[in-house]
């Protein structure tokens, strides 16, 4: 059974239930591994973020000054906050199973100009968002559908928490075209990538998953982001509930 906290949009799970959900969708990793991942995202993604800055600026301009409640799926260290969080009265709910991301995400929220009371880091997975139905103006997800265990379930959760007409904004790396050298390489590297990068899959057909998830106004574009050659093919876009 779940109980409501002071923030009426947040659903509190009993600790045993929370641990059971985490165990199912994102089993506990060693502390050093989680710390290392957080450190890598905080320090090792600068070139990548510079490459995608133009796409992100375009995408997140859809939110600036127009939204109040935003959920970020797999927020990590919070690299997107600077694009949408500083304007007006935005409240961000950042969901991520890796608690070691929180420190960096909090710092990014402050740097983006978000008052501390307007940012919640929630240790949970995208497949079971502890958020009330139809409560979010927007959901943001970047480089996360590669990592969730159940993509379709996570997308159903995105739809559940969005208000009618609410916007889902995404940018994801995806499988290369079939019968290309890159796809061949992705198939070979995929098992190693999952071990080293916390379950990240190289060959997901994420465009298909989003297109078939039952959103309206689905708008998906392709991008080539060369920083890391094996995740070069990206999609980015928006979809509405
Ligand atoms: C490659 S990182 C991307 C982080 C951030 N969105 C960004 O663009 O830098 C993937 C993130 O997804 C998180 N993650 C892994 N499994 C998840 C799940 N089942 N639900 C939500 N987030 C998950 C990881 O902890 C990590 O922070």
Short mmCIF file of C-alpha atoms and ligand atoms in Angstrom, two decimals:
data_model
loop_
_atom_site.label_atom_id
_atom_site.label_comp_id
_atom_site.label_asym_id
_atom_site.label_seq_id
_atom_site.Cartn_x
_atom_site.Cartn_y
_atom_site.Cartn_z
CA UNK A 1 0.00 0.00 0.00
CA UNK A 2 1.29 3.49 -0.69
CA UNK A 3 0.80 6.62 1.36
CA UNK A 4 0.91 10.24 0.23
CA UNK A 5 3.71 12.49 1.48
CA UNK A 6 3.52 16.24 2.07
CA UNK A 7 4.17 16.75 -1.64
CA UNK A 8 0.86 15.41 -2.95
CA UNK A 9 2.43 14.28 -6.23
CA UNK A 10 4.97 11.99 -4.60
CA UNK A 11 3.96 8.49 -3.62
CA UNK A 12 5.98 7.01 -0.79
CA UNK A 13 6.68 3.29 -1.01
CA UNK A 14 7.43 1.37 2.17
CA UNK A 15 11.15 0.64 2.24
CA UNK A 16 10.70 -3.10 1.67
CA UNK A 17 8.52 -2.46 -1.38
CA UNK A 18 10.97 0.12 -2.73
CA UNK A 19 13.86 -2.33 -2.33
CA UNK A 20 11.83 -5.09 -4.04
CA UNK A 21 11.13 -2.82 -7.03
CA UNK A 22 14.78 -1.75 -7.26
CA UNK A 23 15.90 -5.37 -7.00
CA UNK A 24 13.60 -6.36 -9.85
CA UNK A 25 14.46 -3.58 -12.29
CA UNK A 26 17.89 -2.39 -11.16
CA UNK A 27 19.50 -4.87 -8.74
CA UNK A 28 21.95 -3.24 -6.31
CA UNK A 29 25.42 -2.64 -7.74
CA UNK A 30 28.58 -2.39 -5.60
CA UNK A 31 29.00 1.07 -4.11
CA UNK A 32 32.33 1.66 -5.91
CA UNK A 33 30.67 0.85 -9.26
CA UNK A 34 27.82 3.31 -8.67
CA UNK A 35 30.31 6.00 -7.56
CA UNK A 36 32.45 5.43 -10.62
CA UNK A 37 29.46 5.68 -12.98
CA UNK A 38 28.39 8.94 -11.35
CA UNK A 39 31.93 10.31 -11.56
CA UNK A 40 32.19 9.31 -15.21
CA UNK A 41 28.89 11.02 -16.07
CA UNK A 42 29.89 14.13 -14.12
CA UNK A 43 33.39 14.47 -15.58
CA UNK A 44 33.57 12.34 -18.73
CA UNK A 45 30.63 13.60 -20.77
CA UNK A 46 31.73 17.17 -21.45
CA UNK A 47 32.62 16.58 -25.12
CA UNK A 48 29.39 14.66 -25.65
CA UNK A 49 27.31 17.39 -23.99
CA UNK A 50 29.00 20.01 -26.21
CA UNK A 51 28.05 17.92 -29.28
CA UNK A 52 24.39 17.63 -28.30
CA UNK A 53 23.99 21.17 -26.95
CA UNK A 54 22.31 22.43 -30.13
CA UNK A 55 19.77 19.59 -30.19
CA UNK A 56 19.04 20.00 -26.51
CA UNK A 57 18.63 23.77 -26.79
CA UNK A 58 16.09 23.18 -29.58
CA UNK A 59 14.21 20.50 -27.64
CA UNK A 60 14.12 22.17 -24.26
CA UNK A 61 13.07 25.54 -25.64
CA UNK A 62 9.65 23.81 -25.77
CA UNK A 63 9.61 23.84 -21.97
CA UNK A 64 11.07 27.19 -20.94
CA UNK A 65 8.50 29.27 -19.13
CA UNK A 66 5.67 26.87 -20.05
CA UNK A 67 5.88 24.12 -17.46
CA UNK A 68 5.55 23.83 -13.74
CA UNK A 69 6.09 20.14 -12.91
CA UNK A 70 8.75 18.17 -14.78
CA UNK A 71 9.86 14.61 -14.20
CA UNK A 72 13.28 13.58 -15.41
CA UNK A 73 13.75 9.89 -16.03
CA UNK A 74 17.22 8.60 -15.15
CA UNK A 75 18.36 12.12 -14.34
CA UNK A 76 21.93 11.04 -13.66
CA UNK A 77 24.07 14.06 -12.82
CA UNK A 78 21.46 16.49 -14.18
CA UNK A 79 23.06 17.76 -17.43
CA UNK A 80 19.67 18.85 -18.80
CA UNK A 81 18.60 21.05 -15.91
CA UNK A 82 20.39 24.11 -17.22
CA UNK A 83 18.23 24.02 -20.35
CA UNK A 84 14.82 24.19 -18.71
CA UNK A 85 14.90 24.49 -14.95
CA UNK A 86 15.90 28.11 -14.33
CA UNK A 87 12.84 29.88 -15.71
CA UNK A 88 9.67 30.57 -13.74
CA UNK A 89 8.38 28.29 -11.04
CA UNK A 90 9.61 24.89 -12.23
CA UNK A 91 9.61 21.91 -9.88
CA UNK A 92 11.76 18.98 -11.02
CA UNK A 93 11.38 15.38 -9.86
CA UNK A 94 14.58 13.58 -10.82
CA UNK A 95 14.24 9.79 -10.75
CA UNK A 96 17.30 7.55 -10.81
CA UNK A 97 18.14 4.20 -9.17
CA UNK A 98 21.76 5.24 -8.53
CA UNK A 99 21.82 7.25 -5.32
CA UNK A 100 25.38 8.38 -6.07
CA UNK A 101 23.99 10.64 -8.81
CA UNK A 102 22.13 12.75 -6.26
CA UNK A 103 25.05 14.94 -5.14
CA UNK A 104 25.85 15.93 -8.74
CA UNK A 105 22.20 16.40 -9.71
CA UNK A 106 21.65 18.66 -6.69
CA UNK A 107 24.70 20.73 -7.70
CA UNK A 108 23.40 20.97 -11.28
CA UNK A 109 19.99 22.09 -9.97
CA UNK A 110 21.60 24.87 -7.93
CA UNK A 111 23.80 25.90 -10.88
CA UNK A 112 20.67 26.03 -13.09
CA UNK A 113 19.10 28.46 -10.64
CA UNK A 114 16.51 26.08 -9.23
CA UNK A 115 15.59 26.79 -5.59
CA UNK A 116 16.48 23.74 -3.42
CA UNK A 117 12.82 23.23 -2.53
CA UNK A 118 12.02 22.85 -6.24
CA UNK A 119 14.20 19.81 -6.79
CA UNK A 120 13.54 16.26 -5.57
CA UNK A 121 15.97 13.45 -6.28
CA UNK A 122 14.05 10.20 -6.00
CA UNK A 123 15.84 6.87 -5.90
CA UNK A 124 13.61 4.71 -8.08
CA UNK A 125 13.31 3.26 -11.56
CA UNK A 126 11.44 4.41 -14.65
CA UNK A 127 9.41 1.20 -14.67
CA UNK A 128 7.67 2.12 -11.38
CA UNK A 129 7.57 5.90 -10.99
CA UNK A 130 6.51 6.92 -7.48
CA UNK A 131 4.50 9.80 -8.91
CA UNK A 132 0.76 10.39 -9.07
CA UNK A 133 -1.18 9.81 -12.29
CA UNK A 134 -1.58 12.76 -14.69
CA UNK A 135 0.49 15.11 -12.53
CA UNK A 136 3.44 16.19 -14.75
CA UNK A 137 3.48 18.88 -17.43
CA UNK A 138 6.49 17.22 -19.04
CA UNK A 139 8.75 14.19 -18.79
CA UNK A 140 12.37 14.42 -19.92
CA UNK A 141 14.58 11.44 -20.73
CA UNK A 142 18.06 11.48 -22.29
CA UNK A 143 20.31 8.43 -22.66
CA UNK A 144 18.04 6.43 -20.43
CA UNK A 145 15.85 4.08 -22.52
CA UNK A 146 19.08 2.26 -23.38
CA UNK A 147 19.48 1.45 -19.69
CA UNK A 148 16.02 0.67 -18.31
CA UNK A 149 15.30 -3.02 -18.03
CA UNK A 150 11.79 -2.79 -19.53
CA UNK A 151 11.47 -0.04 -22.15
CA UNK A 152 7.76 -0.54 -22.82
CA UNK A 153 6.87 -0.46 -19.14
CA UNK A 154 8.93 2.72 -18.63
CA UNK A 155 7.12 4.37 -21.55
CA UNK A 156 3.74 3.38 -20.12
CA UNK A 157 4.82 4.99 -16.85
CA UNK A 158 5.82 8.16 -18.73
CA UNK A 159 2.31 8.28 -20.19
CA UNK A 160 0.67 7.55 -16.85
CA UNK A 161 2.34 10.44 -15.01
CA UNK A 162 1.89 13.01 -17.80
CA UNK A 163 -1.12 15.28 -17.70
CA UNK A 164 -3.36 14.98 -20.76
CA UNK A 165 -1.55 17.00 -23.43
CA UNK A 166 1.72 16.80 -21.46
CA UNK A 167 4.98 16.59 -23.37
CA UNK A 168 7.57 13.81 -23.38
CA UNK A 169 10.98 15.06 -24.56
CA UNK A 170 13.73 12.60 -25.38
CA UNK A 171 17.18 12.16 -26.87
CA UNK A 172 18.49 8.59 -27.03
CA UNK A 173 21.24 6.62 -28.70
CA UNK A 174 19.86 3.79 -30.80
CA UNK A 175 20.86 0.79 -32.88
CA UNK A 176 22.66 1.53 -36.14
CA UNK A 177 21.03 0.56 -39.45
CA UNK A 178 20.95 -3.17 -40.12
CA UNK A 179 23.72 -4.57 -42.32
CA UNK A 180 26.17 -1.76 -41.55
CA UNK A 181 29.64 -2.14 -40.07
CA UNK A 182 28.55 -0.13 -37.05
CA UNK A 183 25.60 -2.44 -36.36
CA UNK A 184 27.96 -5.42 -36.61
CA UNK A 185 30.26 -3.76 -34.09
CA UNK A 186 27.39 -2.81 -31.79
CA UNK A 187 26.27 -6.46 -31.72
CA UNK A 188 29.76 -7.51 -30.67
CA UNK A 189 30.22 -4.77 -28.07
CA UNK A 190 26.70 -4.98 -26.62
CA UNK A 191 27.36 -7.55 -23.83
CA UNK A 192 30.47 -5.69 -22.66
CA UNK A 193 28.68 -2.34 -22.79
CA UNK A 194 25.95 -3.73 -20.53
CA UNK A 195 28.51 -4.85 -17.96
CA UNK A 196 30.64 -1.71 -18.00
CA UNK A 197 27.83 0.85 -18.36
CA UNK A 198 25.15 -0.32 -15.97
CA UNK A 199 22.93 -2.29 -18.34
CA UNK A 200 23.21 0.11 -21.30
CA UNK A 201 22.13 -1.63 -24.53
CA UNK A 202 23.65 -0.63 -27.86
CA UNK A 203 21.12 -2.25 -30.17
CA UNK A 204 17.76 -1.06 -28.89
CA UNK A 205 15.08 -0.11 -31.44
CA UNK A 206 14.03 2.83 -29.32
CA UNK A 207 12.35 4.72 -32.15
CA UNK A 208 9.97 1.79 -32.63
CA UNK A 209 9.25 1.55 -28.90
CA UNK A 210 8.38 5.26 -28.64
CA UNK A 211 6.37 5.24 -31.88
CA UNK A 212 4.30 2.29 -30.70
CA UNK A 213 3.77 3.40 -27.10
CA UNK A 214 0.45 5.13 -27.79
CA UNK A 215 1.52 8.79 -27.65
CA UNK A 216 0.04 11.36 -30.01
CA UNK A 217 1.98 13.95 -32.05
CA UNK A 218 5.10 11.80 -32.10
CA UNK A 219 7.93 13.75 -33.70
CA UNK A 220 11.24 11.92 -34.02
CA UNK A 221 14.38 13.09 -35.80
CA UNK A 222 17.72 11.39 -36.35
CA UNK A 223 21.08 12.80 -35.30
CA UNK A 224 24.64 11.64 -35.64
CA UNK A 225 26.67 12.33 -32.50
CA UNK A 226 30.26 11.25 -33.10
CA UNK A 227 31.82 11.71 -29.63
CA UNK A 228 31.52 8.00 -28.81
CA UNK A 229 31.63 6.16 -32.14
CA UNK A 230 29.63 3.13 -30.96
CA UNK A 231 26.63 5.23 -29.86
CA UNK A 232 26.76 7.63 -32.79
CA UNK A 233 23.18 7.12 -34.09
CA UNK A 234 20.71 9.08 -31.99
CA UNK A 235 17.05 9.97 -32.09
CA UNK A 236 15.56 13.06 -30.50
CA UNK A 237 12.12 14.50 -30.37
CA UNK A 238 8.83 14.96 -28.60
CA UNK A 239 5.59 13.09 -28.06
CA UNK A 240 2.37 14.13 -26.41
CA UNK A 241 0.07 12.21 -24.08
C1 LIG B 1 23.81 7.08 -19.46
S1 LIG B 1 23.08 7.63 -18.00
C2 LIG B 1 22.26 9.13 -18.55
C3 LIG B 1 21.99 10.10 -17.44
C4 LIG B 1 21.37 11.43 -17.88
N1 LIG B 1 20.00 11.25 -18.30
C5 LIG B 1 22.19 12.06 -18.98
O1 LIG B 1 21.66 12.38 -20.04
O2 LIG B 1 23.40 12.25 -18.75
C6 LIG B 1 21.74 6.52 -17.69
C7 LIG B 1 21.04 6.84 -16.40
O3 LIG B 1 19.90 5.98 -16.28
C8 LIG B 1 19.84 5.52 -14.95
N2 LIG B 1 19.05 4.27 -14.95
C9 LIG B 1 19.48 3.00 -15.09
N3 LIG B 1 18.44 2.14 -15.03
C10 LIG B 1 17.34 2.90 -14.85
C11 LIG B 1 15.96 2.61 -14.69
N4 LIG B 1 15.50 1.36 -14.73
N5 LIG B 1 15.10 3.65 -14.51
C12 LIG B 1 15.56 4.92 -14.48
N6 LIG B 1 16.85 5.26 -14.62
C13 LIG B 1 17.72 4.28 -14.81
C14 LIG B 1 21.29 5.35 -14.55
O4 LIG B 1 21.47 5.29 -13.14
C15 LIG B 1 21.91 6.59 -15.17
O5 LIG B 1 21.85 7.69 -14.33
#
